[in-house]
Structures are given as C-alpha cells and as structure tokens.
C-alpha cells in the first residue's frame, strides 16, 4: 500500500502546487498532452491485460490472468482505470478540436491528428471493454462537454466543422470497435451484480 499512498499524496501535493500560480493556456495544453500520454500508456497496459497478459510485468500479469483483464492497468481496478481513461478522452478531444494548436509543418500536423484520432478510438474501445458504468458515464460526459464547449461562440472560432464532427465520430467508432471485441453484448457486460451491491 505504501507506493499507492505515496502516489495519492504526491498527486495532492502536485495539485496544490499548481494552484499557487495561475497557469497560462500554453501550460494547460502541455498538461493536457501529459495526461493524454499517460492515458495512452494506461490504455496499452489495459489492452495488454485483456489480450497479451504474458507481456505485462509482475504483478500486473498475475492480476490479468486472475481477473481476465478486468484488473485494468496500473490502477488494478476497472472503475478507477475507466475514470482515468474518461479524463484522458476528454483531454484528447480538446486537443483534437482546437485548431490553434496546429503544428507549422503540414506533415507533422497530419501525423499529430492521426495519433490523436487513433488514441481517441483506442481509449473509447478500451472503455467499452472494461465494462465500467462509471467509466462509460464519464466518457460520455466528456464527449458531450467537449462538443458543447466547441459549439460556444468563443471556442467556435478555435475549431472547424470537420473537427467538431470528429469529436463525435471517433469516439463512436471506438465504442463500436470495443463492442465488437467483447465476447458478449454491451448490455450484458454492464450488468455486474457485485458492483450494484
């Protein structure tokens, strides 16, 4: 439990430090990229737990075998992992929609958009695979909030119609992919009695 407690209190301390000085937009965007990178790593760990548990280090491999991949990622609990993935999904959608963050090199920008689009699909698919109601609720809320944000007048100037369409299409594609990877229906996967109690 000691590493978990250190991680929790380290997060609280980091949050309190960030509150001491108001962040500029550039710094916030940098934090978004860090969150997206952490979410991408967490997504890879979670997917490896489902499909390639032998590739994971100990104790993640033992947990993946024992719980069939549902002790997802570094958090080792599906609801916590799903909540983190939903947060990362919201950040990646913001970065995807904001055209003020375009790279100068056209090919690099296309690469950035492909990476962000692929990450959006992978995170959405993983959220469906984890079968966490709170994760799906958080992901859906993030999609709605990002969509509504970029339809507001101030942020509408920062995006384009094509990017706003991507905010909806990419997560839907990811959810469809995740539903296809499930070996049962999505409705059946969301009905776990232990969580109800």
mmCIF file with all atom_site columns, C-alpha atoms in Angstrom:
data_model
loop_
_atom_site.group_PDB
_atom_site.id
_atom_site.type_symbol
_atom_site.label_atom_id
_atom_site.label_alt_id
_atom_site.label_comp_id
_atom_site.label_asym_id
_atom_site.label_entity_id
_atom_site.label_seq_id
_atom_site.pdbx_PDB_ins_code
_atom_site.Cartn_x
_atom_site.Cartn_y
_atom_site.Cartn_z
_atom_site.occupancy
_atom_site.B_iso_or_equiv
_atom_site.pdbx_formal_charge
_atom_site.auth_seq_id
_atom_site.auth_comp_id
_atom_site.auth_asym_id
_atom_site.auth_atom_id
_atom_site.pdbx_PDB_model_num
ATOM 1   C CA . UNK A 1 1   ? 0.000   0.000   0.000   1.00 0.00 ? 1   UNK A CA 1
ATOM 2   C CA . UNK A 1 2   ? 2.955   2.352   0.553   1.00 0.00 ? 2   UNK A CA 1
ATOM 3   C CA . UNK A 1 3   ? 3.550   3.132   -3.178  1.00 0.00 ? 3   UNK A CA 1
ATOM 4   C CA . UNK A 1 4   ? -0.169  3.831   -3.615  1.00 0.00 ? 4   UNK A CA 1
ATOM 5   C CA . UNK A 1 5   ? -0.252  6.192   -0.644  1.00 0.00 ? 5   UNK A CA 1
ATOM 6   C CA . UNK A 1 6   ? 2.851   7.990   -1.894  1.00 0.00 ? 6   UNK A CA 1
ATOM 7   C CA . UNK A 1 7   ? 1.228   8.304   -5.326  1.00 0.00 ? 7   UNK A CA 1
ATOM 8   C CA . UNK A 1 8   ? -2.023  9.670   -3.894  1.00 0.00 ? 8   UNK A CA 1
ATOM 9   C CA . UNK A 1 9   ? -0.324  12.223  -1.671  1.00 0.00 ? 9   UNK A CA 1
ATOM 10  C CA . UNK A 1 10  ? 2.114   13.104  -4.449  1.00 0.00 ? 10  UNK A CA 1
ATOM 11  C CA . UNK A 1 11  ? -0.888  13.859  -6.668  1.00 0.00 ? 11  UNK A CA 1
ATOM 12  C CA . UNK A 1 12  ? -2.471  16.016  -3.970  1.00 0.00 ? 12  UNK A CA 1
ATOM 13  C CA . UNK A 1 13  ? 0.811   17.894  -3.461  1.00 0.00 ? 13  UNK A CA 1
ATOM 14  C CA . UNK A 1 14  ? 1.198   18.410  -7.220  1.00 0.00 ? 14  UNK A CA 1
ATOM 15  C CA . UNK A 1 15  ? -2.361  19.755  -7.402  1.00 0.00 ? 15  UNK A CA 1
ATOM 16  C CA . UNK A 1 16  ? -1.737  22.171  -4.517  1.00 0.00 ? 16  UNK A CA 1
ATOM 17  C CA . UNK A 1 17  ? 1.490   23.391  -6.151  1.00 0.00 ? 17  UNK A CA 1
ATOM 18  C CA . UNK A 1 18  ? -0.347  24.006  -9.423  1.00 0.00 ? 18  UNK A CA 1
ATOM 19  C CA . UNK A 1 19  ? -2.944  26.097  -7.569  1.00 0.00 ? 19  UNK A CA 1
ATOM 20  C CA . UNK A 1 20  ? -0.281  28.504  -6.296  1.00 0.00 ? 20  UNK A CA 1
ATOM 21  C CA . UNK A 1 21  ? 0.263   30.149  -9.661  1.00 0.00 ? 21  UNK A CA 1
ATOM 22  C CA . UNK A 1 22  ? -2.399  30.575  -12.323 1.00 0.00 ? 22  UNK A CA 1
ATOM 23  C CA . UNK A 1 23  ? -1.487  28.565  -15.387 1.00 0.00 ? 23  UNK A CA 1
ATOM 24  C CA . UNK A 1 24  ? -1.345  30.133  -18.825 1.00 0.00 ? 24  UNK A CA 1
ATOM 25  C CA . UNK A 1 25  ? -3.102  28.451  -21.707 1.00 0.00 ? 25  UNK A CA 1
ATOM 26  C CA . UNK A 1 26  ? 0.147   27.064  -23.117 1.00 0.00 ? 26  UNK A CA 1
ATOM 27  C CA . UNK A 1 27  ? 0.922   25.376  -19.794 1.00 0.00 ? 27  UNK A CA 1
ATOM 28  C CA . UNK A 1 28  ? -2.596  23.925  -19.596 1.00 0.00 ? 28  UNK A CA 1
ATOM 29  C CA . UNK A 1 29  ? -2.221  22.481  -23.088 1.00 0.00 ? 29  UNK A CA 1
ATOM 30  C CA . UNK A 1 30  ? 1.117   20.959  -22.036 1.00 0.00 ? 30  UNK A CA 1
ATOM 31  C CA . UNK A 1 31  ? -0.628  19.329  -19.072 1.00 0.00 ? 31  UNK A CA 1
ATOM 32  C CA . UNK A 1 32  ? -3.293  18.019  -21.451 1.00 0.00 ? 32  UNK A CA 1
ATOM 33  C CA . UNK A 1 33  ? -0.580  16.421  -23.604 1.00 0.00 ? 33  UNK A CA 1
ATOM 34  C CA . UNK A 1 34  ? 0.969   14.833  -20.500 1.00 0.00 ? 34  UNK A CA 1
ATOM 35  C CA . UNK A 1 35  ? -2.441  13.471  -19.463 1.00 0.00 ? 35  UNK A CA 1
ATOM 36  C CA . UNK A 1 36  ? -3.038  12.122  -22.961 1.00 0.00 ? 36  UNK A CA 1
ATOM 37  C CA . UNK A 1 37  ? 0.385   10.426  -22.946 1.00 0.00 ? 37  UNK A CA 1
ATOM 38  C CA . UNK A 1 38  ? -0.330  8.862   -19.536 1.00 0.00 ? 38  UNK A CA 1
ATOM 39  C CA . UNK A 1 39  ? -3.764  7.771   -20.752 1.00 0.00 ? 39  UNK A CA 1
ATOM 40  C CA . UNK A 1 40  ? -2.261  6.202   -23.886 1.00 0.00 ? 40  UNK A CA 1
ATOM 41  C CA . UNK A 1 41  ? 0.180   4.215   -21.734 1.00 0.00 ? 41  UNK A CA 1
ATOM 42  C CA . UNK A 1 42  ? -2.667  3.165   -19.425 1.00 0.00 ? 42  UNK A CA 1
ATOM 43  C CA . UNK A 1 43  ? -4.732  2.133   -22.454 1.00 0.00 ? 43  UNK A CA 1
ATOM 44  C CA . UNK A 1 44  ? -1.875  -0.030  -23.749 1.00 0.00 ? 44  UNK A CA 1
ATOM 45  C CA . UNK A 1 45  ? -1.430  -1.654  -20.333 1.00 0.00 ? 45  UNK A CA 1
ATOM 46  C CA . UNK A 1 46  ? -5.150  -2.339  -20.074 1.00 0.00 ? 46  UNK A CA 1
ATOM 47  C CA . UNK A 1 47  ? -5.397  -3.794  -23.578 1.00 0.00 ? 47  UNK A CA 1
ATOM 48  C CA . UNK A 1 48  ? -2.345  -5.953  -22.877 1.00 0.00 ? 48  UNK A CA 1
ATOM 49  C CA . UNK A 1 49  ? -4.153  -7.254  -19.772 1.00 0.00 ? 49  UNK A CA 1
ATOM 50  C CA . UNK A 1 50  ? -7.023  -8.395  -21.985 1.00 0.00 ? 50  UNK A CA 1
ATOM 51  C CA . UNK A 1 51  ? -5.137  -9.785  -24.965 1.00 0.00 ? 51  UNK A CA 1
ATOM 52  C CA . UNK A 1 52  ? -1.441  -10.260 -24.055 1.00 0.00 ? 52  UNK A CA 1
ATOM 53  C CA . UNK A 1 53  ? -1.164  -10.704 -20.260 1.00 0.00 ? 53  UNK A CA 1
ATOM 54  C CA . UNK A 1 54  ? 2.132   -12.580 -20.619 1.00 0.00 ? 54  UNK A CA 1
ATOM 55  C CA . UNK A 1 55  ? 3.767   -9.321  -21.813 1.00 0.00 ? 55  UNK A CA 1
ATOM 56  C CA . UNK A 1 56  ? 2.978   -7.469  -18.577 1.00 0.00 ? 56  UNK A CA 1
ATOM 57  C CA . UNK A 1 57  ? 5.407   -7.209  -15.645 1.00 0.00 ? 57  UNK A CA 1
ATOM 58  C CA . UNK A 1 58  ? 4.622   -8.736  -12.270 1.00 0.00 ? 58  UNK A CA 1
ATOM 59  C CA . UNK A 1 59  ? 2.104   -8.227  -10.516 1.00 0.00 ? 59  UNK A CA 1
ATOM 60  C CA . UNK A 1 60  ? 0.077   -6.900  -13.474 1.00 0.00 ? 60  UNK A CA 1
ATOM 61  C CA . UNK A 1 61  ? 0.373   -10.200 -15.346 1.00 0.00 ? 61  UNK A CA 1
ATOM 62  C CA . UNK A 1 62  ? -0.871  -12.235 -12.362 1.00 0.00 ? 62  UNK A CA 1
ATOM 63  C CA . UNK A 1 63  ? -3.826  -9.887  -11.894 1.00 0.00 ? 63  UNK A CA 1
ATOM 64  C CA . UNK A 1 64  ? -4.640  -10.008 -15.616 1.00 0.00 ? 64  UNK A CA 1
ATOM 65  C CA . UNK A 1 65  ? -4.727  -13.824 -15.522 1.00 0.00 ? 65  UNK A CA 1
ATOM 66  C CA . UNK A 1 66  ? -6.711  -13.933 -12.293 1.00 0.00 ? 66  UNK A CA 1
ATOM 67  C CA . UNK A 1 67  ? -9.357  -11.379 -13.298 1.00 0.00 ? 67  UNK A CA 1
ATOM 68  C CA . UNK A 1 68  ? -9.417  -11.943 -17.063 1.00 0.00 ? 68  UNK A CA 1
ATOM 69  C CA . UNK A 1 69  ? -8.051  -8.475  -17.829 1.00 0.00 ? 69  UNK A CA 1
ATOM 70  C CA . UNK A 1 70  ? -10.556 -6.598  -15.672 1.00 0.00 ? 70  UNK A CA 1
ATOM 71  C CA . UNK A 1 71  ? -7.950  -5.532  -13.098 1.00 0.00 ? 71  UNK A CA 1
ATOM 72  C CA . UNK A 1 72  ? -7.029  -2.946  -15.653 1.00 0.00 ? 72  UNK A CA 1
ATOM 73  C CA . UNK A 1 73  ? -3.700  -1.210  -15.944 1.00 0.00 ? 73  UNK A CA 1
ATOM 74  C CA . UNK A 1 74  ? -1.624  0.322   -13.228 1.00 0.00 ? 74  UNK A CA 1
ATOM 75  C CA . UNK A 1 75  ? -4.657  1.123   -11.044 1.00 0.00 ? 75  UNK A CA 1
ATOM 76  C CA . UNK A 1 76  ? -5.596  -2.584  -10.862 1.00 0.00 ? 76  UNK A CA 1
ATOM 77  C CA . UNK A 1 77  ? -9.297  -1.757  -10.613 1.00 0.00 ? 77  UNK A CA 1
ATOM 78  C CA . UNK A 1 78  ? -11.649 -1.317  -13.540 1.00 0.00 ? 78  UNK A CA 1
ATOM 79  C CA . UNK A 1 79  ? -13.647 1.669   -12.242 1.00 0.00 ? 79  UNK A CA 1
ATOM 80  C CA . UNK A 1 80  ? -10.564 3.720   -11.339 1.00 0.00 ? 80  UNK A CA 1
ATOM 81  C CA . UNK A 1 81  ? -8.905  2.854   -14.640 1.00 0.00 ? 81  UNK A CA 1
ATOM 82  C CA . UNK A 1 82  ? -12.073 3.742   -16.548 1.00 0.00 ? 82  UNK A CA 1
ATOM 83  C CA . UNK A 1 83  ? -12.395 7.085   -14.768 1.00 0.00 ? 83  UNK A CA 1
ATOM 84  C CA . UNK A 1 84  ? -8.806  7.928   -15.658 1.00 0.00 ? 84  UNK A CA 1
ATOM 85  C CA . UNK A 1 85  ? -9.385  6.893   -19.283 1.00 0.00 ? 85  UNK A CA 1
ATOM 86  C CA . UNK A 1 86  ? -12.510 9.066   -19.428 1.00 0.00 ? 86  UNK A CA 1
ATOM 87  C CA . UNK A 1 87  ? -10.464 12.044  -18.209 1.00 0.00 ? 87  UNK A CA 1
ATOM 88  C CA . UNK A 1 88  ? -7.818  11.374  -20.844 1.00 0.00 ? 88  UNK A CA 1
ATOM 89  C CA . UNK A 1 89  ? -10.507 11.012  -23.515 1.00 0.00 ? 89  UNK A CA 1
ATOM 90  C CA . UNK A 1 90  ? -11.822 14.476  -22.688 1.00 0.00 ? 90  UNK A CA 1
ATOM 91  C CA . UNK A 1 91  ? -8.301  15.938  -22.930 1.00 0.00 ? 91  UNK A CA 1
ATOM 92  C CA . UNK A 1 92  ? -7.570  14.259  -26.269 1.00 0.00 ? 92  UNK A CA 1
ATOM 93  C CA . UNK A 1 93  ? -10.876 15.518  -27.674 1.00 0.00 ? 93  UNK A CA 1
ATOM 94  C CA . UNK A 1 94  ? -9.934  19.075  -26.678 1.00 0.00 ? 94  UNK A CA 1
ATOM 95  C CA . UNK A 1 95  ? -6.543  18.756  -28.372 1.00 0.00 ? 95  UNK A CA 1
ATOM 96  C CA . UNK A 1 96  ? -8.168  17.236  -31.435 1.00 0.00 ? 96  UNK A CA 1
ATOM 97  C CA . UNK A 1 97  ? -10.729 20.012  -31.844 1.00 0.00 ? 97  UNK A CA 1
ATOM 98  C CA . UNK A 1 98  ? -8.529  23.036  -31.076 1.00 0.00 ? 98  UNK A CA 1
ATOM 99  C CA . UNK A 1 99  ? -7.085  24.346  -34.355 1.00 0.00 ? 99  UNK A CA 1
ATOM 100 C CA . UNK A 1 100 ? -4.965  26.924  -32.506 1.00 0.00 ? 100 UNK A CA 1
ATOM 101 C CA . UNK A 1 101 ? -2.613  24.070  -31.592 1.00 0.00 ? 101 UNK A CA 1
ATOM 102 C CA . UNK A 1 102 ? -1.707  23.283  -35.213 1.00 0.00 ? 102 UNK A CA 1
ATOM 103 C CA . UNK A 1 103 ? 1.918   22.423  -35.978 1.00 0.00 ? 103 UNK A CA 1
ATOM 104 C CA . UNK A 1 104 ? 3.731   24.550  -38.572 1.00 0.00 ? 104 UNK A CA 1
ATOM 105 C CA . UNK A 1 105 ? 4.833   21.568  -40.665 1.00 0.00 ? 105 UNK A CA 1
ATOM 106 C CA . UNK A 1 106 ? 1.833   20.220  -42.606 1.00 0.00 ? 106 UNK A CA 1
ATOM 107 C CA . UNK A 1 107 ? 3.017   16.592  -42.498 1.00 0.00 ? 107 UNK A CA 1
ATOM 108 C CA . UNK A 1 108 ? 3.738   16.776  -38.777 1.00 0.00 ? 108 UNK A CA 1
ATOM 109 C CA . UNK A 1 109 ? 0.246   18.169  -38.241 1.00 0.00 ? 109 UNK A CA 1
ATOM 110 C CA . UNK A 1 110 ? -1.296  15.293  -40.186 1.00 0.00 ? 110 UNK A CA 1
ATOM 111 C CA . UNK A 1 111 ? 0.726   12.894  -38.052 1.00 0.00 ? 111 UNK A CA 1
ATOM 112 C CA . UNK A 1 112 ? -0.420  14.642  -34.873 1.00 0.00 ? 112 UNK A CA 1
ATOM 113 C CA . UNK A 1 113 ? -4.060  14.406  -35.987 1.00 0.00 ? 113 UNK A CA 1
ATOM 114 C CA . UNK A 1 114 ? -3.650  10.709  -36.840 1.00 0.00 ? 114 UNK A CA 1
ATOM 115 C CA . UNK A 1 115 ? -2.095  9.973   -33.439 1.00 0.00 ? 115 UNK A CA 1
ATOM 116 C CA . UNK A 1 116 ? -4.810  11.916  -31.594 1.00 0.00 ? 116 UNK A CA 1
ATOM 117 C CA . UNK A 1 117 ? -7.543  10.247  -33.679 1.00 0.00 ? 117 UNK A CA 1
ATOM 118 C CA . UNK A 1 118 ? -6.106  6.772   -33.106 1.00 0.00 ? 118 UNK A CA 1
ATOM 119 C CA . UNK A 1 119 ? -5.736  7.484   -29.399 1.00 0.00 ? 119 UNK A CA 1
ATOM 120 C CA . UNK A 1 120 ? -9.381  8.602   -29.230 1.00 0.00 ? 120 UNK A CA 1
ATOM 121 C CA . UNK A 1 121 ? -10.546 5.380   -30.866 1.00 0.00 ? 121 UNK A CA 1
ATOM 122 C CA . UNK A 1 122 ? -8.308  3.202   -28.663 1.00 0.00 ? 122 UNK A CA 1
ATOM 123 C CA . UNK A 1 123 ? -9.417  4.888   -25.420 1.00 0.00 ? 123 UNK A CA 1
ATOM 124 C CA . UNK A 1 124 ? -13.096 4.632   -26.370 1.00 0.00 ? 124 UNK A CA 1
ATOM 125 C CA . UNK A 1 125 ? -12.738 0.954   -27.279 1.00 0.00 ? 125 UNK A CA 1
ATOM 126 C CA . UNK A 1 126 ? -10.941 0.240   -24.004 1.00 0.00 ? 126 UNK A CA 1
ATOM 127 C CA . UNK A 1 127 ? -13.686 1.995   -22.025 1.00 0.00 ? 127 UNK A CA 1
ATOM 128 C CA . UNK A 1 128 ? -16.247 -0.363  -23.592 1.00 0.00 ? 128 UNK A CA 1
ATOM 129 C CA . UNK A 1 129 ? -14.030 -3.410  -22.958 1.00 0.00 ? 129 UNK A CA 1
ATOM 130 C CA . UNK A 1 130 ? -13.647 -2.533  -19.275 1.00 0.00 ? 130 UNK A CA 1
ATOM 131 C CA . UNK A 1 131 ? -17.448 -2.690  -18.839 1.00 0.00 ? 131 UNK A CA 1
ATOM 132 C CA . UNK A 1 132 ? -17.421 0.027   -16.208 1.00 0.00 ? 132 UNK A CA 1
ATOM 133 C CA . UNK A 1 133 ? -20.616 2.004   -15.917 1.00 0.00 ? 133 UNK A CA 1
ATOM 134 C CA . UNK A 1 134 ? -18.867 4.938   -14.255 1.00 0.00 ? 134 UNK A CA 1
ATOM 135 C CA . UNK A 1 135 ? -16.208 4.909   -16.979 1.00 0.00 ? 135 UNK A CA 1
ATOM 136 C CA . UNK A 1 136 ? -18.784 4.947   -19.768 1.00 0.00 ? 136 UNK A CA 1
ATOM 137 C CA . UNK A 1 137 ? -20.723 7.677   -17.978 1.00 0.00 ? 137 UNK A CA 1
ATOM 138 C CA . UNK A 1 138 ? -17.518 9.724   -17.565 1.00 0.00 ? 138 UNK A CA 1
ATOM 139 C CA . UNK A 1 139 ? -16.513 9.156   -21.193 1.00 0.00 ? 139 UNK A CA 1
ATOM 140 C CA . UNK A 1 140 ? -19.972 10.114  -22.458 1.00 0.00 ? 140 UNK A CA 1
ATOM 141 C CA . UNK A 1 141 ? -19.951 13.213  -20.261 1.00 0.00 ? 141 UNK A CA 1
ATOM 142 C CA . UNK A 1 142 ? -16.501 14.157  -21.590 1.00 0.00 ? 142 UNK A CA 1
ATOM 143 C CA . UNK A 1 143 ? -17.687 13.787  -25.195 1.00 0.00 ? 143 UNK A CA 1
ATOM 144 C CA . UNK A 1 144 ? -20.766 15.916  -24.511 1.00 0.00 ? 144 UNK A CA 1
ATOM 145 C CA . UNK A 1 145 ? -18.775 18.591  -22.651 1.00 0.00 ? 145 UNK A CA 1
ATOM 146 C CA . UNK A 1 146 ? -16.097 18.815  -25.366 1.00 0.00 ? 146 UNK A CA 1
ATOM 147 C CA . UNK A 1 147 ? -18.776 19.019  -28.064 1.00 0.00 ? 147 UNK A CA 1
ATOM 148 C CA . UNK A 1 148 ? -20.728 21.704  -26.227 1.00 0.00 ? 148 UNK A CA 1
ATOM 149 C CA . UNK A 1 149 ? -17.561 23.665  -25.456 1.00 0.00 ? 149 UNK A CA 1
ATOM 150 C CA . UNK A 1 150 ? -16.568 23.909  -29.102 1.00 0.00 ? 150 UNK A CA 1
ATOM 151 C CA . UNK A 1 151 ? -20.068 24.980  -30.129 1.00 0.00 ? 151 UNK A CA 1
ATOM 152 C CA . UNK A 1 152 ? -19.893 28.019  -27.827 1.00 0.00 ? 152 UNK A CA 1
ATOM 153 C CA . UNK A 1 153 ? -19.145 31.301  -29.564 1.00 0.00 ? 153 UNK A CA 1
ATOM 154 C CA . UNK A 1 154 ? -15.675 31.862  -28.066 1.00 0.00 ? 154 UNK A CA 1
ATOM 155 C CA . UNK A 1 155 ? -14.426 28.338  -28.785 1.00 0.00 ? 155 UNK A CA 1
ATOM 156 C CA . UNK A 1 156 ? -16.298 28.005  -32.075 1.00 0.00 ? 156 UNK A CA 1
ATOM 157 C CA . UNK A 1 157 ? -13.673 30.287  -33.614 1.00 0.00 ? 157 UNK A CA 1
ATOM 158 C CA . UNK A 1 158 ? -10.952 27.893  -32.428 1.00 0.00 ? 158 UNK A CA 1
ATOM 159 C CA . UNK A 1 159 ? -12.230 24.904  -34.377 1.00 0.00 ? 159 UNK A CA 1
ATOM 160 C CA . UNK A 1 160 ? -13.784 23.887  -37.675 1.00 0.00 ? 160 UNK A CA 1
ATOM 161 C CA . UNK A 1 161 ? -16.895 21.948  -38.634 1.00 0.00 ? 161 UNK A CA 1
ATOM 162 C CA . UNK A 1 162 ? -14.768 18.933  -39.579 1.00 0.00 ? 162 UNK A CA 1
ATOM 163 C CA . UNK A 1 163 ? -13.065 18.879  -36.191 1.00 0.00 ? 163 UNK A CA 1
ATOM 164 C CA . UNK A 1 164 ? -16.420 19.157  -34.410 1.00 0.00 ? 164 UNK A CA 1
ATOM 165 C CA . UNK A 1 165 ? -17.650 16.156  -36.386 1.00 0.00 ? 165 UNK A CA 1
ATOM 166 C CA . UNK A 1 166 ? -14.545 14.207  -35.331 1.00 0.00 ? 166 UNK A CA 1
ATOM 167 C CA . UNK A 1 167 ? -15.473 14.858  -31.677 1.00 0.00 ? 167 UNK A CA 1
ATOM 168 C CA . UNK A 1 168 ? -18.495 12.607  -32.203 1.00 0.00 ? 168 UNK A CA 1
ATOM 169 C CA . UNK A 1 169 ? -17.438 10.173  -34.930 1.00 0.00 ? 169 UNK A CA 1
ATOM 170 C CA . UNK A 1 170 ? -14.117 8.994   -33.456 1.00 0.00 ? 170 UNK A CA 1
ATOM 171 C CA . UNK A 1 171 ? -15.470 8.015   -30.005 1.00 0.00 ? 171 UNK A CA 1
ATOM 172 C CA . UNK A 1 172 ? -18.443 6.286   -31.669 1.00 0.00 ? 172 UNK A CA 1
ATOM 173 C CA . UNK A 1 173 ? -16.035 4.315   -33.894 1.00 0.00 ? 173 UNK A CA 1
ATOM 174 C CA . UNK A 1 174 ? -14.028 3.380   -30.809 1.00 0.00 ? 174 UNK A CA 1
ATOM 175 C CA . UNK A 1 175 ? -17.130 2.260   -28.928 1.00 0.00 ? 175 UNK A CA 1
ATOM 176 C CA . UNK A 1 176 ? -18.207 0.186   -31.924 1.00 0.00 ? 176 UNK A CA 1
ATOM 177 C CA . UNK A 1 177 ? -14.755 -1.423  -32.076 1.00 0.00 ? 177 UNK A CA 1
ATOM 178 C CA . UNK A 1 178 ? -14.855 -2.144  -28.329 1.00 0.00 ? 178 UNK A CA 1
ATOM 179 C CA . UNK A 1 179 ? -18.318 -3.708  -28.657 1.00 0.00 ? 179 UNK A CA 1
ATOM 180 C CA . UNK A 1 180 ? -17.030 -5.938  -31.478 1.00 0.00 ? 180 UNK A CA 1
ATOM 181 C CA . UNK A 1 181 ? -14.100 -7.075  -29.301 1.00 0.00 ? 181 UNK A CA 1
ATOM 182 C CA . UNK A 1 182 ? -16.412 -8.046  -26.434 1.00 0.00 ? 182 UNK A CA 1
ATOM 183 C CA . UNK A 1 183 ? -17.397 -11.702 -26.446 1.00 0.00 ? 183 UNK A CA 1
ATOM 184 C CA . UNK A 1 184 ? -20.914 -10.804 -25.237 1.00 0.00 ? 184 UNK A CA 1
ATOM 185 C CA . UNK A 1 185 ? -23.298 -7.875  -25.620 1.00 0.00 ? 185 UNK A CA 1
ATOM 186 C CA . UNK A 1 186 ? -22.546 -4.454  -24.141 1.00 0.00 ? 186 UNK A CA 1
ATOM 187 C CA . UNK A 1 187 ? -25.740 -4.589  -22.041 1.00 0.00 ? 187 UNK A CA 1
ATOM 188 C CA . UNK A 1 188 ? -24.694 -7.945  -20.530 1.00 0.00 ? 188 UNK A CA 1
ATOM 189 C CA . UNK A 1 189 ? -21.238 -6.574  -19.775 1.00 0.00 ? 189 UNK A CA 1
ATOM 190 C CA . UNK A 1 190 ? -22.703 -3.671  -17.781 1.00 0.00 ? 190 UNK A CA 1
ATOM 191 C CA . UNK A 1 191 ? -24.778 -5.904  -15.525 1.00 0.00 ? 191 UNK A CA 1
ATOM 192 C CA . UNK A 1 192 ? -22.428 -6.999  -12.756 1.00 0.00 ? 192 UNK A CA 1
ATOM 193 C CA . UNK A 1 193 ? -24.251 -7.576  -9.500  1.00 0.00 ? 193 UNK A CA 1
ATOM 194 C CA . UNK A 1 194 ? -21.216 -7.185  -7.251  1.00 0.00 ? 194 UNK A CA 1
ATOM 195 C CA . UNK A 1 195 ? -20.910 -3.567  -8.328  1.00 0.00 ? 195 UNK A CA 1
ATOM 196 C CA . UNK A 1 196 ? -24.610 -2.957  -7.606  1.00 0.00 ? 196 UNK A CA 1
ATOM 197 C CA . UNK A 1 197 ? -24.202 -4.072  -4.009  1.00 0.00 ? 197 UNK A CA 1
#
